[in-house]
Amino acid sequence: MASRRVNQDLPVIARFEVRRRNYLAPDGSIQRPLPAFASDAKLLVTLYRSMVLLRLFDRKAVALQRTGRLGTYAVSLGQEAVSVGIASAMREEDVLLPSYRDNGALLWRGVKLEEILLFWGGDERGNQFSGPVHDFPFCVPVGSQAPHAAGVAYALKLRKQSRVAVCLFGDGATSKGDVYEAMNFAGVHKLPVVFVVTNNQWAISVPLRLQTACETLAQKAIAAGFTGEQVDGNDVVAVRAAAEEAIAAARDANSPRFIEAVTYRLGDHTTSDDAARYRSAEEVQARWKEEPIARLRAYLVAQKIWSKGDEEQLAAECHERVEAAAGRYLATAPRRPETMFDHLYADLPKVYAAQRRELAGDHDG
Amino acid sequence: MAEATLVEAINLALARAMQDDPDVVVLGEDVGVNGGVFRATAGLQKRFGAERVLDTPLAELLISGLCVGMAAQGLKPVGEIQFMGFIYPCLDQLVNHASRLRNRTQGRLTCPMVLRTPHGAGIRAPEHHSESTEAMLAHIPGLRVVMPSSPERAYGLLLAAIRDPDPVVFLEPTRLYRAAKGEVEDNGEALPLDVAFVLREGRDLTLISWGAMLKETMAAADALSTEGIAAEVIDLATLKPYDEDTVLGSVAKTGRCVIVHEAARTGGFGAEIAATIAERRLSSLLAPVTRVTGYDTIVPMARLEQYYMPSVERIVTAARKVCQFS
Ligand SMILES: Cc1ncc(C[n+]2csc(CCOP(=O)(O)OP(=O)(O)O)c2C)c(N)n1
């Protein structure tokens, strides 16, 4: 490129590099020595089970949407390793700030399946969830949760707490000033925060190459003054290892980190989207070969940690859990209309009491 | 009791709040060493340290978003936006997060933040420094919008805003920062939010305003009294939610109402008040509710801004007309 050739006689004053991490190849074989936690077979199986549960849950949610029993829903298909891998490296007391597609992270944090359905079914009680009380709800305005994460991290640091804010967003979000403003501030103040971009290649119909001219998204951390790393987002071992390291750096050294998890959205953007309009079946087909669940299963099977029988049992268990959760969701009675005024303010200002009564009256009448 | 300007009263309230509550944090551009471009935060960093009085990068969206994150963790952030013309990047955070965090999580998370900004024209400031778009903010459910019109109320209302468990946008009349002087007792006592202040009682006509325009409104009431017209003057003080009872009670008594604001007329907050009166007190009205406002133009730069803002004369003329209506 021309721009690289000019000014060659000038001295170089800074150089930067971006590293990429992966352990498991698409066929489940090992590419480099695995991180320490990977010797814990039970943990690997738990990660695997969570990803499978998430995939079946997604399928059920889409079925509910297609039959008019759920609102628009954002599937995680193909991206299960990212939110599960990241959340698995967090401690309960850390603070999660998720994007709308991070069901896997919420599930890992203890949010109930029926609570996630309630949210997508249009009921705020889904955000009053059983996860850690300080975790943020799904963020819908893209990238606007990044400044919250910086604010949370500032509070944690000010109070000298050993807690970390973990903020998830998509590749589209990295085009917004919000994300840069938050990262820049985190760099200036050395905050205990980890920003994670799930680079699934698409922001609805806009491909990554129209989102950025950068070779990696990880390098965006350089402008904010801290380390960015790229990780194979279809390799849950790599995602978790990167998250463990980043969260430890944030916790112990107040050093913010940025992780770019490269994955692929195998499904539609949401249930309202038809991805066939903007990308070819061949492209998607090719990416199925890299998906995270089959990859970890291949590894587990090769290690004799997992069997066909285990798989069948897991499928049955997940099916039962998902069906039971859907049943509980469908059986949840709607709130009374006037409850839309509840939690609007700590105490409802007197002037709105009449509006609230109006709603209550309509309902009774 | 000591005499203080409005900006000094703000400073006193901030210092008092920080001293009383270690969770109060002040943040914004130049609020630290420099003490804010209007000196509202002067001396705070020296007293409370750079961790609690922090100079942020130049990023308004960030300031408001940081406040949301801090508040959700139980801090009480008080963010400063240097001029109202720069508050617009914050709207995303105010509309989509601050104002609704409590409601969307059904009380699991709350957002006890304050965002302060100077408001209004009349200081011969550069472009984008004289805006008064309070109606835009007052339209947002879940928010509080508060505007003091005197040092005493600046002190008491800011303390109330900081102690309030919900997000408050606190608009400070720039024109009064130094022009308004009054007795302020630094006793840590808050004034009530959501309550209008009756600055002057009268039986013939109700004049309603807020912020800097109360200066002209009070002067108009003085002028009218020499003509034998006794005007009641209401300082709305909290625009969201606004004190309908005081407004309607006064109009029921006087039967006539003029609303004064320097913001542009169309969709201004005066329209809201006029509509409420029409809906609820039509039978008491002896004349149409009338507005004296800024024009539906961009706030002009210094040479014309005096023609943009309602003058005492415009208010008196409107009031006379309303009183003569039959
Ligand atoms: C600020 C904002 N603009 C537009 C939208 C509409 N929208 C929803 S998702 C989306 C694409 C986001 O892509 P990305 O950040 O890559 O996340 P992904 O959906 O791929 O997980 C858009 C444009 C939105 N929610 N928020």
XYZ file of C-alpha atoms and ligand atoms in Angstrom:
717
model
C 0.000 0.000 0.000
C 1.242 3.428 -0.922
C 0.599 4.829 2.499
C 3.061 2.315 3.958
C 5.851 3.296 1.600
C 5.946 7.015 2.185
C 8.052 8.546 4.910
C 10.295 5.515 5.095
C 13.259 7.688 5.898
C 11.666 8.911 9.100
C 12.562 7.141 12.342
C 10.139 4.637 13.838
C 9.100 5.765 17.314
C 6.704 3.009 18.246
C 5.808 -0.490 17.156
C 2.870 -2.576 18.213
C 1.908 -6.171 17.889
C -1.239 -8.156 18.282
C -1.180 -11.797 19.320
C -3.639 -14.504 18.512
C -4.492 -17.398 20.781
C -5.907 -20.790 19.898
C -5.490 -24.289 21.249
C -8.013 -26.538 19.602
C -8.119 -26.881 15.831
C -11.504 -27.205 14.125
C -11.128 -31.006 14.197
C -10.503 -30.952 17.947
C -6.798 -31.674 17.706
C -4.366 -29.752 19.916
C -2.297 -27.015 18.318
C -0.194 -26.041 21.310
C 0.065 -27.057 24.955
C -3.256 -26.476 26.662
C -3.650 -24.046 29.582
C -3.646 -25.460 33.113
C -7.411 -25.468 33.618
C -7.829 -27.814 30.644
C -6.512 -30.695 32.732
C -9.741 -30.394 34.718
C -11.962 -32.754 32.737
C -14.988 -31.827 34.807
C -14.624 -28.186 33.930
C -14.292 -28.903 30.221
C -17.425 -31.032 30.378
C -19.270 -28.234 32.176
C -18.263 -25.784 29.459
C -19.436 -28.262 26.864
C -22.756 -28.853 28.596
C -23.405 -25.118 28.849
C -22.805 -24.605 25.159
C -25.120 -27.479 24.257
C -27.826 -26.201 26.606
C -27.517 -22.759 25.028
C -27.888 -24.189 21.529
C -31.003 -26.142 22.428
C -32.398 -23.182 24.306
C -31.870 -21.011 21.214
C -33.751 -23.535 19.112
C -36.670 -23.522 21.538
C -36.714 -19.732 21.697
C -36.879 -19.507 17.905
C -39.706 -22.056 17.857
C -41.589 -19.995 20.431
C -41.057 -16.873 18.366
C -42.201 -18.571 15.162
C -45.413 -19.609 16.874
C -46.091 -16.134 18.201
C -45.257 -16.873 21.804
C -42.009 -14.879 22.061
C -40.879 -11.531 20.680
C -37.845 -10.919 18.499
C -34.973 -13.075 19.703
C -31.214 -12.976 19.034
C -29.632 -16.417 18.622
C -26.112 -17.401 19.642
C -25.757 -20.148 17.048
C -22.058 -20.623 16.316
C -20.953 -18.163 19.000
C -21.595 -20.296 22.056
C -17.931 -20.483 23.003
C -17.549 -16.754 23.481
C -20.094 -15.824 26.096
C -19.790 -19.167 27.911
C -15.992 -19.041 27.842
C -15.804 -15.459 29.064
C -18.381 -15.851 31.833
C -16.712 -19.033 33.065
C -13.601 -17.048 33.943
C -15.506 -14.517 36.036
C -16.133 -14.608 39.748
C -19.597 -14.193 41.127
C -18.739 -10.746 42.519
C -17.450 -9.479 39.174
C -19.882 -7.405 37.146
C -21.160 -8.538 33.758
C -22.296 -5.944 31.207
C -23.697 -7.975 28.342
C -24.995 -7.257 24.880
C -28.337 -8.653 23.756
C -26.758 -11.790 22.284
C -24.959 -12.947 25.403
C -27.469 -15.473 26.679
C -24.638 -17.906 27.323
C -22.978 -15.529 29.759
C -26.220 -14.876 31.609
C -26.962 -18.584 31.862
C -23.516 -19.246 33.280
C -24.070 -16.443 35.806
C -27.192 -18.167 37.131
C -29.942 -16.394 35.234
C -32.812 -18.808 34.692
C -33.886 -19.871 31.223
C -37.424 -18.682 31.881
C -36.105 -15.268 32.904
C -34.363 -14.902 29.570
C -37.591 -15.917 27.853
C -39.511 -13.381 29.918
C -37.191 -10.635 28.702
C -37.567 -11.561 25.037
C -41.237 -12.144 25.680
C -41.582 -8.480 26.624
C -41.667 -8.609 30.418
C -39.287 -6.491 32.493
C -39.315 -9.094 35.233
C -36.849 -11.003 33.078
C -34.290 -8.329 33.994
C -34.956 -8.727 37.692
C -33.139 -11.990 37.281
C -31.554 -14.595 39.529
C -28.024 -13.786 38.359
C -25.733 -11.647 40.519
C -27.817 -8.694 41.649
C -25.279 -6.156 40.358
C -25.041 -7.572 36.818
C -26.461 -5.384 34.084
C -29.365 -6.490 31.905
C -28.946 -7.099 28.170
C -28.010 -3.873 26.439
C -29.929 -3.145 23.255
C -28.501 0.219 22.059
C -25.329 -1.142 20.517
C -22.148 -0.350 22.447
C -23.799 1.962 24.972
C -22.916 -0.436 27.789
C -19.182 0.214 27.366
C -19.221 3.546 29.249
C -21.233 1.843 31.999
C -18.485 -0.737 32.319
C -15.908 2.017 32.701
C -18.099 3.670 35.346
C -18.582 0.403 37.198
C -14.847 -0.273 37.072
C -14.134 3.220 38.368
C -16.444 2.574 41.321
C -14.752 -0.774 42.025
C -11.334 0.819 41.966
C -12.398 3.800 44.082
C -13.689 1.433 46.730
C -10.574 -0.718 46.445
C -12.632 -3.804 45.761
C -11.092 -6.815 44.132
C -13.769 -7.030 41.470
C -13.707 -6.713 37.695
C -16.191 -5.356 35.176
C -16.562 -7.504 32.065
C -18.227 -5.875 29.085
C -19.360 -7.725 25.973
C -20.283 -6.235 22.613
C -20.248 -7.046 18.910
C -17.971 -5.992 16.067
C -20.474 -3.360 14.960
C -20.190 -1.743 18.376
C -16.485 -1.073 17.870
C -17.433 1.525 15.270
C -19.151 3.614 17.895
C -17.532 6.374 19.871
C -19.063 4.905 23.025
C -16.701 1.968 22.921
C -13.643 4.030 22.184
C -14.556 6.632 24.813
C -14.944 3.924 27.429
C -11.721 2.127 26.511
C -9.798 5.376 26.405
C -11.004 6.290 29.896
C -10.224 2.808 31.206
C -6.698 3.169 29.855
C -6.182 6.593 31.402
C -7.370 5.482 34.826
C -6.053 1.893 34.729
C -9.405 0.412 35.548
C -10.271 -3.194 36.393
C -12.279 -3.843 33.261
C -12.167 -6.322 30.399
C -13.784 -5.376 27.108
C -14.701 -8.276 24.871
C -15.745 -7.954 21.268
C -17.523 -10.940 19.800
C -16.379 -10.548 16.234
C -18.973 -12.616 14.436
C -18.139 -10.963 11.090
C -21.510 -9.330 10.617
C -23.486 -6.420 12.060
C -26.875 -7.400 10.681
C -26.026 -7.198 6.960
C -22.852 -5.143 7.188
C -19.683 -7.229 6.937
C -16.590 -6.538 8.972
C -14.721 -5.026 6.023
C -17.287 -2.235 5.866
C -17.111 -1.790 9.613
C -13.381 -1.202 9.822
C -10.219 -1.013 7.752
C -8.191 -2.493 10.619
C -6.590 -5.906 10.226
C -7.788 -6.825 13.684
C -10.223 -5.340 16.136
C -7.825 -6.247 18.928
C -5.519 -3.462 17.796
C -8.141 -0.914 18.811
C -6.865 -1.414 22.363
C -3.528 0.054 21.318
C -5.133 3.460 20.832
C -6.526 3.198 24.344
C -3.135 2.321 25.791
C -3.535 -1.281 26.811
C -3.240 -4.823 25.562
C -5.561 -6.259 22.986
C -5.481 -9.894 22.057
C -7.215 -11.862 19.370
C -8.549 -15.244 20.245
C -10.135 -18.032 18.272
C -13.690 -17.486 19.388
C -14.738 -20.963 18.301
C -12.280 -22.520 20.719
C -13.777 -22.288 24.181
C -10.467 -23.305 25.740
C -8.798 -20.328 24.118
C -11.606 -17.940 25.035
C -11.545 -19.015 28.645
C -7.762 -18.863 28.820
C -7.723 -15.369 27.366
C -10.489 -14.290 29.729
C -8.737 -15.792 32.770
C -5.558 -13.946 31.964
C -7.315 -10.668 31.157
C -9.526 -10.772 34.236
C -6.524 -11.580 36.436
C -4.620 -8.633 34.965
C -7.606 -6.394 35.576
C -8.084 -7.674 39.121
C -4.492 -7.804 40.295
C -2.859 -5.025 38.333
C -5.809 -2.761 37.548
C -4.842 -3.153 33.985
C -7.686 -2.989 31.487
C -7.687 -5.540 28.690
C -9.377 -6.051 25.378
C -10.203 -9.393 23.811
C -11.317 -9.883 20.243
C -13.005 -13.261 19.934
C -13.226 -14.194 16.270
C -16.230 -16.317 15.561
C -19.092 -16.495 13.116
C -22.827 -15.965 13.429
C -24.224 -19.101 11.830
C -27.820 -18.001 12.263
C -29.853 -14.978 11.305
C -29.139 -11.743 13.163
C -32.439 -12.101 14.986
C -35.698 -13.874 14.335
C -36.725 -10.793 12.326
C -33.772 -11.115 9.981
C -33.128 -13.238 6.900
C -29.377 -13.583 6.505
C -29.798 -15.268 3.109
C -30.429 -11.807 1.715
C -26.865 -10.669 2.310
C -24.636 -13.730 2.476
C -24.258 -16.960 0.565
C -25.161 -20.418 1.752
C -21.646 -21.526 0.755
C -20.067 -19.030 3.101
C -22.199 -20.205 5.998
C -21.643 -23.859 5.101
C -17.893 -23.401 5.169
C -18.089 -21.790 8.604
C -20.040 -24.699 10.052
C -16.785 -26.652 9.885
C -15.303 -24.358 12.533
C -18.145 -24.216 14.999
C -17.316 -24.513 18.681
C -19.492 -27.330 19.965
C -18.417 -30.030 17.530
C -14.840 -28.908 18.060
C -14.858 -29.370 21.821
C -16.824 -32.607 21.499
C -14.178 -33.998 19.130
C -11.506 -33.143 21.679
C -13.445 -34.607 24.613
C -14.204 -37.785 22.688
C -10.573 -38.150 21.652
C -9.587 -37.765 25.297
C -12.179 -40.369 26.246
C -13.848 -37.854 28.528
C -17.071 -37.988 26.581
C -19.083 -40.751 24.968
C -22.062 -41.217 22.728
C -24.064 -42.261 25.774
C -23.089 -39.045 27.568
C -24.215 -37.115 24.536
C -27.603 -38.776 24.436
C -28.125 -38.261 28.126
C -27.147 -34.614 27.859
C -29.533 -34.049 24.966
C -32.383 -35.540 26.970
C -31.500 -33.488 30.040
C -31.267 -30.240 28.088
C -34.508 -30.976 26.308
C -36.244 -31.466 29.617
C -34.749 -28.314 31.156
C -35.637 -26.175 28.177
C -39.177 -27.529 27.914
C -39.762 -27.048 31.627
C -38.459 -23.481 31.451
C -40.634 -22.715 28.445
C -43.605 -24.094 30.361
C -42.872 -21.850 33.328
C -42.434 -18.872 31.035
C -45.717 -19.511 29.252
C -47.491 -19.984 32.567
C -46.277 -16.658 33.944
C -49.256 -14.352 34.196
C -48.747 -10.896 32.736
C -48.350 -7.991 35.113
C -51.245 -5.646 35.697
C -51.042 -2.665 33.309
C -50.582 -0.087 36.040
C -47.384 -1.810 37.149
C -45.663 0.006 34.278
C -45.493 2.879 36.763
C -43.737 0.703 39.324
C -40.019 1.344 39.656
C -40.306 4.380 37.414
C -38.979 6.441 40.312
C -38.106 5.312 43.838
C -41.418 6.909 44.882
C -43.951 7.694 42.224
C -44.299 11.487 41.983
C -47.765 12.523 43.079
C -48.645 14.031 39.689
C -48.469 10.611 38.046
C -50.817 8.932 40.513
C -53.818 9.886 38.385
C -52.298 8.299 35.281
C -51.615 5.171 37.253
C -55.209 5.090 38.518
C -56.437 5.573 34.959
C -54.593 2.425 33.885
C -55.773 0.501 36.908
C -59.357 1.569 36.263
C -59.278 0.573 32.606
C -58.005 -2.782 33.656
C -60.725 -3.359 36.237
C -63.467 -2.110 33.969
C -25.649 33.406 56.855
C -23.447 34.650 54.115
C -24.084 36.282 50.793
C -23.334 34.008 47.855
C -23.692 34.081 44.101
C -25.586 31.286 42.424
C -22.397 29.562 41.285
C -20.939 29.877 44.765
C -24.081 28.288 46.131
C -23.602 25.380 43.726
C -20.047 25.047 44.940
C -21.157 25.093 48.570
C -23.746 22.399 47.902
C -21.248 20.188 46.091
C -18.730 20.534 48.903
C -21.369 19.845 51.512
C -22.622 16.761 49.671
C -19.090 15.420 49.235
C -18.286 16.012 52.860
C -21.464 14.330 54.103
C -21.348 11.346 51.791
C -18.158 9.588 50.676
C -20.078 8.074 47.765
C -20.472 11.442 46.052
C -18.089 11.778 43.099
C -17.744 14.826 40.837
C -16.631 14.346 37.254
C -16.416 16.277 34.026
C -14.160 18.281 31.752
C -11.896 20.674 33.658
C -13.729 20.164 36.954
C -10.549 19.248 38.840
C -7.532 21.552 38.934
C -9.370 24.245 37.051
C -12.500 24.039 39.172
C -14.824 24.049 36.183
C -15.113 26.664 33.458
C -17.579 28.570 35.646
C -15.710 27.661 38.848
C -18.649 25.637 40.139
C -16.273 22.904 41.316
C -13.507 25.231 42.513
C -11.446 23.860 45.359
C -13.183 20.503 45.432
C -10.305 18.482 44.051
C -7.895 19.988 46.559
C -10.242 19.124 49.350
C -11.528 15.725 48.303
C -8.784 14.370 46.066
C -8.457 13.566 42.389
C -10.216 10.229 42.766
C -13.465 11.875 43.828
C -13.135 14.979 41.670
C -11.949 13.718 38.344
C -11.105 15.421 35.114
C -12.527 13.236 32.386
C -11.397 13.025 28.786
C -13.304 15.318 26.457
C -16.219 12.980 25.821
C -19.743 13.911 26.875
C -21.360 10.577 26.115
C -18.691 9.002 28.284
C -19.398 11.362 31.191
C -23.075 10.452 31.240
C -22.388 6.755 30.659
C -19.779 6.665 33.423
C -22.364 8.173 35.751
C -24.760 5.332 34.943
C -22.135 2.689 35.690
C -20.973 4.388 38.872
C -24.519 4.926 40.085
C -25.441 1.306 39.458
C -22.625 0.410 41.855
C -23.990 2.744 44.516
C -21.830 5.806 43.984
C -23.537 9.183 43.648
C -21.889 10.698 40.602
C -22.395 14.355 39.783
C -21.336 14.890 36.183
C -20.784 18.306 34.658
C -21.401 19.151 31.024
C -19.713 22.449 30.270
C -22.583 23.966 28.293
C -26.048 22.803 27.421
C -25.115 22.816 23.717
C -22.900 19.828 24.439
C -25.411 17.749 26.333
C -26.776 16.048 23.222
C -24.306 13.146 23.135
C -25.598 12.414 26.651
C -29.178 12.033 25.474
C -28.569 8.428 24.449
C -27.490 7.581 27.970
C -30.216 9.683 29.610
C -33.058 8.294 27.510
C -31.911 4.727 27.081
C -30.197 4.014 30.362
C -30.203 6.531 33.214
C -33.915 7.244 33.197
C -34.999 3.645 32.855
C -32.455 1.485 34.642
C -34.670 1.205 37.717
C -37.784 0.424 35.720
C -36.253 -2.009 33.268
C -34.666 -4.009 36.062
C -37.739 -3.621 38.266
C -35.691 -1.992 40.978
C -32.735 -4.403 40.921
C -30.421 -1.634 39.692
C -30.895 2.087 40.247
C -29.299 5.220 38.909
C -28.886 7.951 41.535
C -26.875 10.318 39.342
C -26.931 14.051 38.722
C -25.923 15.667 35.456
C -25.330 19.413 35.847
C -25.089 21.876 33.026
C -25.346 25.611 32.498
C -28.581 26.609 30.791
C -29.662 29.468 28.619
C -28.569 32.604 26.860
C -27.622 36.078 27.924
C -23.911 35.853 28.595
C -22.765 36.740 25.112
C -21.232 33.304 24.784
C -20.050 31.685 21.536
C -22.353 29.594 19.369
C -23.739 26.427 20.994
C -23.264 27.879 24.484
C -26.698 29.439 24.990
C -29.167 26.646 24.501
C -32.291 26.018 26.535
C -33.711 22.687 25.455
C -35.148 21.691 28.807
C -38.415 20.534 27.244
C -36.512 17.784 25.430
C -35.241 16.506 28.754
C -38.532 17.017 30.568
C -40.144 14.734 28.018
C -38.095 11.760 29.210
C -40.018 9.489 31.588
C -38.126 8.478 34.694
C -35.927 11.559 34.763
C -36.067 14.615 36.998
C -35.313 18.006 35.501
C -34.578 20.720 38.024
C -33.676 24.372 37.539
C -32.977 26.812 40.372
C -33.495 30.539 40.003
C -31.690 31.872 43.072
C -28.576 31.005 45.087
C -30.698 29.743 47.964
C -32.663 27.414 45.744
C -29.528 26.385 43.851
C -28.015 25.230 47.127
C -31.080 23.457 48.477
C -32.208 21.897 45.218
C -28.759 20.637 44.270
C -28.439 18.932 47.641
C -31.852 17.390 47.060
C -30.852 16.286 43.565
C -27.698 14.595 44.828
C -29.587 12.830 47.614
C -32.397 11.772 45.308
C -32.386 8.039 44.530
C -33.142 8.678 40.837
C -31.361 10.466 37.977
C -31.645 14.250 37.936
C -30.625 16.710 35.241
C -29.763 19.927 37.031
C -29.892 22.972 34.793
C -28.107 26.050 36.066
C -29.078 29.448 34.647
C -25.768 30.667 33.286
C -26.915 34.268 33.236
C -27.502 34.162 36.991
C -24.278 32.367 37.954
C -22.732 35.638 39.105
C -25.608 38.071 38.657
C -27.821 36.467 41.283
C -26.704 37.065 44.850
C -28.483 36.066 47.997
C -28.227 34.808 51.525
C -27.260 31.146 51.598
C -26.941 29.266 54.824
C -24.608 26.311 54.381
C -26.598 24.141 56.758
C -26.868 21.021 54.607
C -30.611 21.416 54.279
C -32.186 20.374 51.016
C -35.232 21.962 49.453
C -38.008 19.718 48.182
C -37.953 18.520 44.573
C -41.145 18.291 42.502
C -42.440 21.409 44.242
C -42.950 24.856 42.729
C -42.126 27.970 44.747
C -44.556 30.832 44.960
C -42.237 33.839 44.900
C -44.968 36.415 45.169
C -48.667 36.174 45.872
C -51.302 37.970 43.849
C -54.937 37.675 42.912
C -55.175 39.060 39.361
C -52.825 36.988 37.266
C -50.446 34.029 37.506
C -46.970 34.378 36.008
C -45.087 31.101 35.690
C -41.417 30.768 34.835
C -38.196 29.004 35.765
C -34.462 29.657 35.823
C -33.030 32.964 34.680
C -36.294 34.246 33.233
C -37.641 34.726 36.736
C -35.518 37.846 36.876
C -37.554 39.473 34.094
C -40.742 37.877 35.347
C -40.342 39.363 38.819
C -39.479 42.740 37.323
C -42.626 42.490 35.199
C -44.669 41.735 38.324
C -43.221 44.863 39.940
C -44.138 46.946 36.924
C -47.644 45.495 36.811
C -48.196 46.276 40.475
C -47.671 49.965 39.735
C -50.621 49.614 37.363
C -52.692 48.006 40.077
C -52.310 44.464 38.741
C -51.334 41.970 41.459
C -49.434 39.134 39.825
C -48.702 35.839 41.524
C -45.258 34.583 40.466
C -44.432 30.884 40.426
C -40.945 29.481 40.077
C -41.580 26.021 38.654
C -38.104 24.841 39.800
C -38.725 21.155 38.966
C -39.933 20.691 35.392
C -40.078 16.925 35.523
C -42.280 16.047 37.286
C -43.825 19.471 37.610
C -46.049 20.662 40.406
C -49.465 20.774 38.745
C -51.231 21.424 42.052
C -49.515 24.740 42.687
C -50.020 25.856 39.088
C -53.682 24.829 38.947
C -54.397 26.214 42.412
C -53.008 29.572 41.445
C -54.882 29.694 38.132
C -58.099 28.722 39.927
C -57.558 31.786 42.100
C -56.478 34.299 39.438
C -58.189 32.970 36.321
C -55.359 34.313 34.160
C -51.971 32.915 33.303
C -48.856 33.947 31.409
C -46.016 31.458 31.044
C -42.528 32.814 30.422
C -39.579 30.832 29.101
C -36.576 31.666 27.013
C -36.626 28.382 25.133
C -38.182 28.368 21.661
C -41.964 28.374 21.653
C -42.951 25.293 19.649
C -42.999 22.223 21.816
C -41.587 24.237 24.704
C -42.503 23.380 28.262
C -44.972 26.275 28.331
C -47.162 24.287 25.963
C -47.331 21.488 28.488
C -48.472 23.804 31.256
C -51.001 25.530 29.009
C -52.435 22.180 27.978
C -52.773 21.048 31.594
C -54.579 24.249 32.513
C -56.893 23.892 29.500
C -57.687 20.306 30.426
C -58.170 20.820 34.123
C -59.088 24.457 34.839
C -60.860 25.695 31.728
C -63.813 26.838 33.769
C -61.651 29.096 35.937
C -60.048 30.790 32.968
C -61.036 34.373 32.274
C -58.600 34.714 29.381
C -56.561 32.423 27.102
C -53.338 31.131 28.646
C -50.533 33.033 26.965
C -46.875 32.287 26.405
C -43.977 34.707 26.243
C -41.031 32.761 24.920
C -37.924 32.755 22.830
C -38.646 32.627 19.125
C -38.610 29.482 17.005
C -35.145 30.322 15.802
C -31.659 29.212 16.603
C -30.551 31.179 19.660
C -28.789 34.084 17.938
C -25.245 35.028 18.794
C -24.465 37.952 21.030
C -25.601 40.861 18.896
C -29.188 39.682 18.672
C -29.696 37.516 21.694
C -31.346 40.278 23.723
C -34.102 40.390 21.095
C -34.539 36.645 21.309
C -35.073 36.464 25.043
C -38.357 37.617 26.563
C -37.950 41.108 27.943
C -39.747 42.687 30.894
C -41.636 44.715 28.350
C -42.849 41.683 26.392
C -44.015 40.047 29.599
C -45.805 43.196 30.807
C -47.509 43.653 27.439
C -48.712 40.061 27.397
C -49.905 40.297 30.996
C -51.824 43.507 30.311
C -53.511 41.920 27.330
C -54.487 38.877 29.355
C -55.869 41.101 32.105
C -57.863 43.200 29.654
C -59.345 40.167 27.912
C -63.070 39.836 28.375
C -27.069 2.262 18.612
C -27.793 1.235 17.816
N -27.890 1.398 16.479
C -28.542 0.480 15.753
C -29.134 -0.595 16.356
C -29.886 -1.619 15.499
N -29.051 -2.828 15.494
C -29.285 -3.825 16.354
S -28.125 -4.986 16.300
C -27.256 -4.200 15.079
C -25.974 -4.774 14.582
C -24.980 -4.951 15.671
O -23.900 -5.686 15.237
P -22.731 -6.135 16.188
O -22.347 -5.017 17.093
O -21.651 -6.701 15.353
O -23.372 -7.256 17.112
P -24.041 -8.633 16.686
O -25.507 -8.358 16.430
O -23.354 -9.141 15.485
O -23.893 -9.532 17.861
C -27.907 -3.031 14.725
C -27.463 -2.105 13.666
C -29.018 -0.710 17.753
N -29.574 -1.717 18.447
N -28.331 0.211 18.445
